[in-house]
PDB file of C-alpha atoms in Angstrom:
ATOM      1  CA  UNK B   1     180.664 108.033  97.717  1.00 49.00           C
ATOM      2  CA  UNK B   2     179.137 104.541  98.077  1.00 53.00           C
ATOM      3  CA  UNK B   3     179.408 104.746 101.840  1.00 53.00           C
ATOM      4  CA  UNK B   4     177.660 108.149 101.830  1.00 50.00           C
ATOM      5  CA  UNK B   5     174.809 106.802  99.666  1.00 44.00           C
ATOM      6  CA  UNK B   6     174.462 103.759 101.929  1.00 49.00           C
ATOM      7  CA  UNK B   7     174.286 105.985 105.030  1.00 53.00           C
ATOM      8  CA  UNK B   8     171.586 108.103 103.442  1.00 51.00           C
ATOM      9  CA  UNK B   9     169.544 105.013 102.562  1.00 44.00           C
ATOM     10  CA  UNK B  10     169.898 103.657 106.098  1.00 48.00           C
ATOM     11  CA  UNK B  11     168.768 106.986 107.537  1.00 50.00           C
ATOM     12  CA  UNK B  12     165.737 106.981 105.239  1.00 45.00           C
ATOM     13  CA  UNK B  13     164.843 103.408 106.209  1.00 46.00           C
ATOM     14  CA  UNK B  14     165.106 104.170 109.935  1.00 45.00           C
ATOM     15  CA  UNK B  15     162.893 107.244 109.527  1.00 45.00           C
ATOM     16  CA  UNK B  16     160.311 105.230 107.581  1.00 44.00           C
ATOM     17  CA  UNK B  17     160.374 102.415 110.126  1.00 45.00           C
ATOM     18  CA  UNK B  18     159.933 104.895 112.972  1.00 45.00           C
ATOM     19  CA  UNK B  19     157.029 106.521 111.128  1.00 43.00           C
ATOM     20  CA  UNK B  20     155.522 103.083 110.483  1.00 47.00           C
ATOM     21  CA  UNK B  21     155.826 102.232 114.166  1.00 45.00           C
ATOM     22  CA  UNK B  22     154.181 105.535 115.043  1.00 45.00           C
ATOM     23  CA  UNK B  23     151.356 104.720 112.635  1.00 44.00           C
ATOM     24  CA  UNK B  24     150.954 101.281 114.200  1.00 46.00           C
ATOM     25  CA  UNK B  25     150.820 102.806 117.672  1.00 44.00           C
ATOM     26  CA  UNK B  26     148.223 105.341 116.573  1.00 42.00           C
ATOM     27  CA  UNK B  27     146.141 102.666 114.844  1.00 41.00           C
ATOM     28  CA  UNK B  28     146.264 100.454 117.927  1.00 41.00           C
ATOM     29  CA  UNK B  29     145.238 103.451 120.018  1.00 37.00           C
ATOM     30  CA  UNK B  30     142.334 104.104 117.670  1.00 37.00           C
ATOM     31  CA  UNK B  31     141.306 100.470 117.861  1.00 47.00           C
ATOM     32  CA  UNK B  32     141.389 100.560 121.657  1.00 49.00           C
ATOM     33  CA  UNK B  33     139.326 103.770 121.652  1.00 57.00           C
ATOM     34  CA  UNK B  34     136.557 102.236 119.520  1.00 65.00           C
ATOM     35  CA  UNK B  35     133.418 101.607 121.549  1.00 65.00           C
ATOM     36  CA  UNK B  36     132.302  97.987 121.791  1.00 71.00           C
ATOM     37  CA  UNK B  37     128.870  96.934 122.973  1.00 68.00           C
ATOM     38  CA  UNK B  38     128.859  95.523 126.536  1.00 63.00           C
ATOM     39  CA  UNK B  39     132.592  96.404 126.818  1.00 64.00           C
ATOM     40  CA  UNK B  40     133.439  93.499 124.544  1.00 70.00           C
ATOM     41  CA  UNK B  41     137.142  92.902 123.919  1.00 73.00           C
ATOM     42  CA  UNK B  42     136.948  89.633 121.958  1.00 78.00           C
ATOM     43  CA  UNK B  43     135.405  88.774 118.587  1.00 79.00           C
ATOM     44  CA  UNK B  44     131.817  87.562 118.549  1.00 80.00           C
ATOM     45  CA  UNK B  45     132.942  84.006 117.773  1.00 80.00           C
ATOM     46  CA  UNK B  46     135.124  83.936 120.903  1.00 82.00           C
ATOM     47  CA  UNK B  47     132.383  85.457 123.049  1.00 78.00           C
ATOM     48  CA  UNK B  48     130.024  82.636 122.014  1.00 78.00           C
ATOM     49  CA  UNK B  49     132.560  80.009 123.054  1.00 75.00           C
ATOM     50  CA  UNK B  50     134.646  79.647 119.918  1.00 77.00           C
ATOM     51  CA  UNK B  51     133.657  76.007 119.318  1.00 78.00           C
ATOM     52  CA  UNK B  52     131.172  74.140 117.168  1.00 83.00           C
ATOM     53  CA  UNK B  53     128.230  75.780 118.922  1.00 82.00           C
ATOM     54  CA  UNK B  54     129.578  79.222 117.952  1.00 83.00           C
ATOM     55  CA  UNK B  55     129.999  78.006 114.357  1.00 86.00           C
ATOM     56  CA  UNK B  56     126.347  76.939 114.315  1.00 86.00           C
ATOM     57  CA  UNK B  57     125.086  80.213 115.802  1.00 86.00           C
ATOM     58  CA  UNK B  58     127.158  82.302 113.362  1.00 87.00           C
ATOM     59  CA  UNK B  59     126.205  80.166 110.349  1.00 88.00           C
ATOM     60  CA  UNK B  60     129.758  79.128 109.508  1.00 88.00           C
ATOM     61  CA  UNK B  61     128.238  75.997 107.962  1.00 87.00           C
ATOM     62  CA  UNK B  62     124.896  76.904 106.430  1.00 89.00           C
ATOM     63  CA  UNK B  63     123.718  73.301 106.072  1.00 91.00           C
ATOM     64  CA  UNK B  64     124.206  72.464 109.762  1.00 91.00           C
ATOM     65  CA  UNK B  65     122.780  75.760 111.030  1.00 90.00           C
ATOM     66  CA  UNK B  66     119.814  75.519 108.663  1.00 91.00           C
ATOM     67  CA  UNK B  67     119.210  71.916 109.719  1.00 92.00           C
ATOM     68  CA  UNK B  68     119.239  72.830 113.417  1.00 92.00           C
ATOM     69  CA  UNK B  69     116.831  75.714 112.850  1.00 92.00           C
ATOM     70  CA  UNK B  70     114.589  73.551 110.651  1.00 93.00           C
ATOM     71  CA  UNK B  71     114.519  70.834 113.332  1.00 92.00           C
ATOM     72  CA  UNK B  72     113.532  73.341 116.015  1.00 92.00           C
ATOM     73  CA  UNK B  73     110.836  74.731 113.705  1.00 93.00           C
ATOM     74  CA  UNK B  74     109.470  71.220 113.047  1.00 92.00           C
ATOM     75  CA  UNK B  75     109.304  70.514 116.794  1.00 90.00           C
ATOM     76  CA  UNK B  76     107.481  73.797 117.405  1.00 91.00           C
ATOM     77  CA  UNK B  77     105.008  73.100 114.584  1.00 91.00           C
ATOM     78  CA  UNK B  78     104.315  69.581 115.889  1.00 89.00           C
ATOM     79  CA  UNK B  79     103.723  70.557 119.509  1.00 89.00           C
ATOM     80  CA  UNK B  80     102.255  74.038 119.100  1.00 87.00           C
ATOM     81  CA  UNK B  81     100.345  74.169 115.821  1.00 86.00           C
ATOM     82  CA  UNK B  82      99.372  70.505 115.425  1.00 86.00           C
ATOM     83  CA  UNK B  83      98.842  70.099 119.189  1.00 85.00           C
ATOM     84  CA  UNK B  84     100.972  66.932 119.290  1.00 85.00           C
ATOM     85  CA  UNK B  85     101.818  65.537 122.736  1.00 86.00           C
ATOM     86  CA  UNK B  86     105.283  64.421 123.826  1.00 84.00           C
ATOM     87  CA  UNK B  87     104.300  60.908 124.959  1.00 89.00           C
ATOM     88  CA  UNK B  88     102.325  60.364 121.749  1.00 89.00           C
ATOM     89  CA  UNK B  89     105.249  61.527 119.639  1.00 87.00           C
ATOM     90  CA  UNK B  90     107.700  59.257 121.486  1.00 88.00           C
ATOM     91  CA  UNK B  91     105.401  56.247 121.185  1.00 93.00           C
ATOM     92  CA  UNK B  92     104.761  56.828 117.486  1.00 90.00           C
ATOM     93  CA  UNK B  93     108.474  57.298 116.837  1.00 90.00           C
ATOM     94  CA  UNK B  94     109.333  54.067 118.667  1.00 92.00           C
ATOM     95  CA  UNK B  95     106.569  52.179 116.836  1.00 95.00           C
ATOM     96  CA  UNK B  96     107.891  53.401 113.476  1.00 94.00           C
ATOM     97  CA  UNK B  97     111.526  52.601 114.321  1.00 90.00           C
ATOM     98  CA  UNK B  98     110.741  49.132 115.699  1.00 90.00           C
ATOM     99  CA  UNK B  99     108.500  48.321 112.726  1.00 92.00           C
ATOM    100  CA  UNK B 100     111.150  49.337 110.184  1.00 90.00           C
ATOM    101  CA  UNK B 101     113.907  47.392 111.973  1.00 86.00           C
ATOM    102  CA  UNK B 102     111.715  44.312 112.383  1.00 87.00           C
ATOM    103  CA  UNK B 103     110.715  44.259 108.718  1.00 86.00           C
ATOM    104  CA  UNK B 104     114.269  44.950 107.538  1.00 84.00           C
ATOM    105  CA  UNK B 105     115.626  42.113 109.671  1.00 80.00           C
ATOM    106  CA  UNK B 106     113.103  39.608 108.266  1.00 80.00           C
ATOM    107  CA  UNK B 107     113.632  40.822 104.686  1.00 79.00           C
ATOM    108  CA  UNK B 108     117.404  40.283 104.944  1.00 75.00           C
ATOM    109  CA  UNK B 109     116.815  36.728 106.216  1.00 71.00           C
ATOM    110  CA  UNK B 110     114.354  35.962 103.406  1.00 72.00           C
ATOM    111  CA  UNK B 111     116.497  37.401 100.589  1.00 72.00           C
ATOM    112  CA  UNK B 112     120.052  36.584 101.644  1.00 69.00           C
ATOM    113  CA  UNK B 113     119.232  33.641 103.922  1.00 63.00           C
ATOM    114  CA  UNK B 114     121.616  34.988 106.497  1.00 61.00           C
ATOM    115  CA  UNK B 115     121.369  35.702 110.172  1.00 63.00           C
ATOM    116  CA  UNK B 116     118.983  38.478 111.169  1.00 62.00           C
ATOM    117  CA  UNK B 117     120.100  42.095 111.159  1.00 64.00           C
ATOM    118  CA  UNK B 118     122.379  42.780 114.108  1.00 72.00           C
ATOM    119  CA  UNK B 119     121.273  45.939 115.878  1.00 72.00           C
ATOM    120  CA  UNK B 120     124.174  47.728 117.608  1.00 74.00           C
ATOM    121  CA  UNK B 121     124.067  48.237 121.327  1.00 78.00           C
ATOM    122  CA  UNK B 122     123.240  51.779 122.386  1.00 78.00           C
ATOM    123  CA  UNK B 123     124.034  53.109 125.845  1.00 79.00           C
ATOM    124  CA  UNK B 124     124.315  56.565 127.381  1.00 80.00           C
ATOM    125  CA  UNK B 125     127.874  57.267 128.589  1.00 83.00           C
ATOM    126  CA  UNK B 126     128.311  58.316 132.181  1.00 84.00           C
ATOM    127  CA  UNK B 127     130.890  61.070 131.678  1.00 85.00           C
ATOM    128  CA  UNK B 128     128.730  63.587 129.705  1.00 82.00           C
ATOM    129  CA  UNK B 129     125.874  63.193 132.197  1.00 86.00           C
ATOM    130  CA  UNK B 130     128.185  64.109 135.071  1.00 87.00           C
ATOM    131  CA  UNK B 131     129.527  67.092 133.124  1.00 86.00           C
ATOM    132  CA  UNK B 132     126.051  68.381 132.304  1.00 86.00           C
ATOM    133  CA  UNK B 133     124.817  68.035 135.885  1.00 89.00           C
ATOM    134  CA  UNK B 134     127.983  69.722 137.183  1.00 89.00           C
ATOM    135  CA  UNK B 135     127.531  72.682 134.819  1.00 86.00           C
ATOM    136  CA  UNK B 136     123.841  72.970 135.759  1.00 88.00           C
ATOM    137  CA  UNK B 137     124.686  72.886 139.442  1.00 92.00           C
ATOM    138  CA  UNK B 138     127.275  75.654 139.060  1.00 91.00           C
ATOM    139  CA  UNK B 139     124.913  77.849 137.038  1.00 88.00           C
ATOM    140  CA  UNK B 140     122.038  77.357 139.499  1.00 93.00           C
ATOM    141  CA  UNK B 141     124.303  78.190 142.452  1.00 93.00           C
ATOM    142  CA  UNK B 142     125.600  81.280 140.631  1.00 90.00           C
ATOM    143  CA  UNK B 143     122.040  82.434 139.914  1.00 89.00           C
ATOM    144  CA  UNK B 144     121.051  81.940 143.548  1.00 91.00           C
ATOM    145  CA  UNK B 145     124.106  83.925 144.672  1.00 90.00           C
ATOM    146  CA  UNK B 146     123.259  86.789 142.288  1.00 87.00           C
ATOM    147  CA  UNK B 147     119.647  86.869 143.498  1.00 87.00           C
ATOM    148  CA  UNK B 148     120.829  86.888 147.115  1.00 88.00           C
ATOM    149  CA  UNK B 149     123.107  89.878 146.441  1.00 86.00           C
ATOM    150  CA  UNK B 150     120.275  91.733 144.710  1.00 86.00           C
ATOM    151  CA  UNK B 151     117.857  91.044 147.571  1.00 86.00           C
ATOM    152  CA  UNK B 152     120.379  92.260 150.161  1.00 84.00           C
ATOM    153  CA  UNK B 153     119.748  95.873 149.060  1.00 77.00           C
ATOM    154  CA  UNK B 154     123.345  96.788 148.212  1.00 79.00           C
ATOM    155  CA  UNK B 155     122.725  98.008 144.659  1.00 80.00           C
ATOM    156  CA  UNK B 156     119.445  99.793 143.937  1.00 80.00           C
ATOM    157  CA  UNK B 157     120.277 100.220 140.246  1.00 79.00           C
ATOM    158  CA  UNK B 158     120.794  96.480 139.751  1.00 84.00           C
ATOM    159  CA  UNK B 159     117.614  95.757 141.712  1.00 86.00           C
ATOM    160  CA  UNK B 160     115.582  98.003 139.400  1.00 85.00           C
ATOM    161  CA  UNK B 161     117.113  96.404 136.306  1.00 84.00           C
ATOM    162  CA  UNK B 162     116.246  92.900 137.505  1.00 87.00           C
ATOM    163  CA  UNK B 163     112.715  93.873 138.506  1.00 89.00           C
ATOM    164  CA  UNK B 164     112.143  95.521 135.117  1.00 89.00           C
ATOM    165  CA  UNK B 165     113.481  92.436 133.323  1.00 87.00           C
ATOM    166  CA  UNK B 166     111.271  90.091 135.336  1.00 89.00           C
ATOM    167  CA  UNK B 167     108.239  92.285 134.700  1.00 91.00           C
ATOM    168  CA  UNK B 168     108.892  92.341 130.943  1.00 89.00           C
ATOM    169  CA  UNK B 169     109.367  88.548 130.978  1.00 84.00           C
ATOM    170  CA  UNK B 170     106.072  88.092 132.849  1.00 86.00           C
ATOM    171  CA  UNK B 171     104.253  90.272 130.303  1.00 86.00           C
ATOM    172  CA  UNK B 172     105.740  88.317 127.386  1.00 82.00           C
ATOM    173  CA  UNK B 173     104.926  85.011 129.135  1.00 79.00           C
ATOM    174  CA  UNK B 174     101.280  85.998 129.481  1.00 82.00           C
ATOM    175  CA  UNK B 175     100.929  86.134 125.679  1.00 82.00           C
ATOM    176  CA  UNK B 176     102.619  82.825 124.816  1.00 79.00           C
ATOM    177  CA  UNK B 177     103.437  79.510 126.448  1.00 82.00           C
ATOM    178  CA  UNK B 178     106.864  78.175 127.379  1.00 84.00           C
ATOM    179  CA  UNK B 179     107.458  76.265 124.139  1.00 86.00           C
ATOM    180  CA  UNK B 180     106.712  79.290 121.960  1.00 87.00           C
ATOM    181  CA  UNK B 181     108.875  81.498 124.151  1.00 86.00           C
ATOM    182  CA  UNK B 182     111.706  78.968 123.979  1.00 88.00           C
ATOM    183  CA  UNK B 183     111.363  78.764 120.200  1.00 91.00           C
ATOM    184  CA  UNK B 184     111.437  82.560 119.863  1.00 89.00           C
ATOM    185  CA  UNK B 185     114.594  82.686 121.993  1.00 88.00           C
ATOM    186  CA  UNK B 186     116.117  79.898 119.884  1.00 90.00           C
ATOM    187  CA  UNK B 187     115.403  81.749 116.634  1.00 92.00           C
ATOM    188  CA  UNK B 188     116.762  85.016 118.036  1.00 91.00           C
ATOM    189  CA  UNK B 189     119.898  83.186 119.152  1.00 89.00           C
ATOM    190  CA  UNK B 190     120.407  81.977 115.580  1.00 89.00           C
ATOM    191  CA  UNK B 191     119.788  85.379 113.960  1.00 90.00           C
ATOM    192  CA  UNK B 192     120.962  88.197 116.248  1.00 90.00           C
ATOM    193  CA  UNK B 193     124.643  87.113 116.627  1.00 88.00           C
ATOM    194  CA  UNK B 194     125.185  86.663 112.886  1.00 88.00           C
ATOM    195  CA  UNK B 195     123.469  89.979 112.090  1.00 89.00           C
ATOM    196  CA  UNK B 196     125.498  91.727 114.782  1.00 88.00           C
ATOM    197  CA  UNK B 197     128.730  90.275 113.401  1.00 86.00           C
ATOM    198  CA  UNK B 198     127.767  91.516 109.925  1.00 87.00           C
ATOM    199  CA  UNK B 199     126.777  95.052 111.005  1.00 87.00           C
ATOM    200  CA  UNK B 200     129.056  95.314 114.024  1.00 84.00           C
ATOM    201  CA  UNK B 201     130.280  98.879 113.494  1.00 82.00           C
ATOM    202  CA  UNK B 202     126.806 100.341 113.002  1.00 86.00           C
ATOM    203  CA  UNK B 203     125.329  98.480 115.974  1.00 84.00           C
ATOM    204  CA  UNK B 204     128.191  99.522 118.273  1.00 81.00           C
ATOM    205  CA  UNK B 205     127.790 103.160 117.228  1.00 84.00           C
ATOM    206  CA  UNK B 206     124.046 103.079 117.833  1.00 85.00           C
ATOM    207  CA  UNK B 207     124.555 101.241 121.135  1.00 80.00           C
ATOM    208  CA  UNK B 208     126.991 103.893 122.344  1.00 82.00           C
ATOM    209  CA  UNK B 209     124.449 106.639 121.700  1.00 86.00           C
ATOM    210  CA  UNK B 210     121.609 104.630 123.258  1.00 85.00           C
ATOM    211  CA  UNK B 211     123.577 103.811 126.425  1.00 83.00           C
ATOM    212  CA  UNK B 212     124.639 107.466 126.789  1.00 84.00           C
ATOM    213  CA  UNK B 213     120.977 108.517 126.539  1.00 87.00           C
ATOM    214  CA  UNK B 214     119.909 105.853 129.043  1.00 85.00           C
ATOM    215  CA  UNK B 215     122.552 107.016 131.513  1.00 84.00           C
ATOM    216  CA  UNK B 216     121.401 110.590 131.059  1.00 87.00           C
ATOM    217  CA  UNK B 217     117.777 109.675 131.733  1.00 86.00           C
ATOM    218  CA  UNK B 218     118.803 107.576 134.728  1.00 81.00           C
ATOM    219  CA  UNK B 219     120.690 110.511 136.228  1.00 84.00           C
ATOM    220  CA  UNK B 220     117.546 112.636 135.876  1.00 85.00           C
ATOM    221  CA  UNK B 221     115.438 109.870 137.459  1.00 81.00           C
ATOM    222  CA  UNK B 222     118.003 109.462 140.227  1.00 79.00           C
ATOM    223  CA  UNK B 223     118.028 113.194 140.978  1.00 82.00           C
ATOM    224  CA  UNK B 224     114.242 113.539 140.995  1.00 80.00           C
ATOM    225  CA  UNK B 225     113.103 110.228 142.528  1.00 79.00           C
ATOM    226  CA  UNK B 226     115.781 107.869 143.858  1.00 72.00           C
ATOM    227  CA  UNK B 227     117.716 110.496 145.813  1.00 75.00           C
ATOM    228  CA  UNK B 228     114.546 111.365 147.757  1.00 74.00           C
ATOM    229  CA  UNK B 229     113.908 107.768 148.881  1.00 72.00           C
ATOM    230  CA  UNK B 230     115.138 107.238 152.490  1.00 66.00           C
ATOM    231  CA  UNK B 231     117.677 104.445 152.789  1.00 56.00           C
ATOM    232  CA  UNK B 232     119.212 102.780 155.832  1.00 47.00           C
ATOM    233  CA  UNK B 233     122.994 102.498 155.798  1.00 45.00           C
ATOM    234  CA  UNK B 234     124.622 100.288 158.371  1.00 43.00           C
ATOM    235  CA  UNK B 235     128.094 101.195 159.610  1.00 42.00           C
ATOM    236  CA  UNK B 236     130.380 100.100 162.383  1.00 45.00           C
ATOM    237  CA  UNK B 237     129.168 102.832 164.685  1.00 46.00           C
ATOM    238  CA  UNK B 238     125.518 101.939 164.183  1.00 46.00           C
ATOM    239  CA  UNK B 239     122.747 102.785 161.724  1.00 45.00           C
ATOM    240  CA  UNK B 240     122.244 106.090 160.007  1.00 44.00           C
ATOM    241  CA  UNK B 241     119.176 107.178 158.082  1.00 43.00           C
ATOM    242  CA  UNK B 242     119.699 109.507 155.128  1.00 40.00           C
TER     243      UNK B 242
END
């Protein structure tokens, strides 16, 4: 009797485990079927690099993120609203720092009768400079390569996207200077990722509908306009005009 009861329990456990595995498979399938904006497969934190910079952009530490945003706001207010100049700001900052250090050094000698304040040596390391220049060189070369592919006429859709983006950027640039534009981009970079991470499901759902509508309108535009534009296609046998 005990053996029969044990067999029945084992059969029930195996059936429950198989059902659990089926549920896991179905849930993983549902997760893989969920639409993600820009075909994203990683969390937002990983997409942004996954390091300290991603922590700052996603406000993992509110004090550091708030301090960075406050510093950028102070710089924008100084240069844009108060019409402060960079050379003037640097000179005033150096004057203030040198004055404070000079007075502090003489005060310590007068009070404690010791040697003057020893200012530590400050030097820029060579390694980070090489890394920054290497990254900039790679990004500039990649941008030049992308622009060369676009100008070669291989992808009309990509060409139109780039031209539309440049036109929108030129219109925005006509209303504000570079510093204001950079500040706006900086603020957006510190607000959009954290808001997207918070409302990820809603944004992905809306993005899916918007992209489907854009593709639909592009197909109509392609059928009515782009398909009627003559293009030259080069082949091995020669050139053919469609």
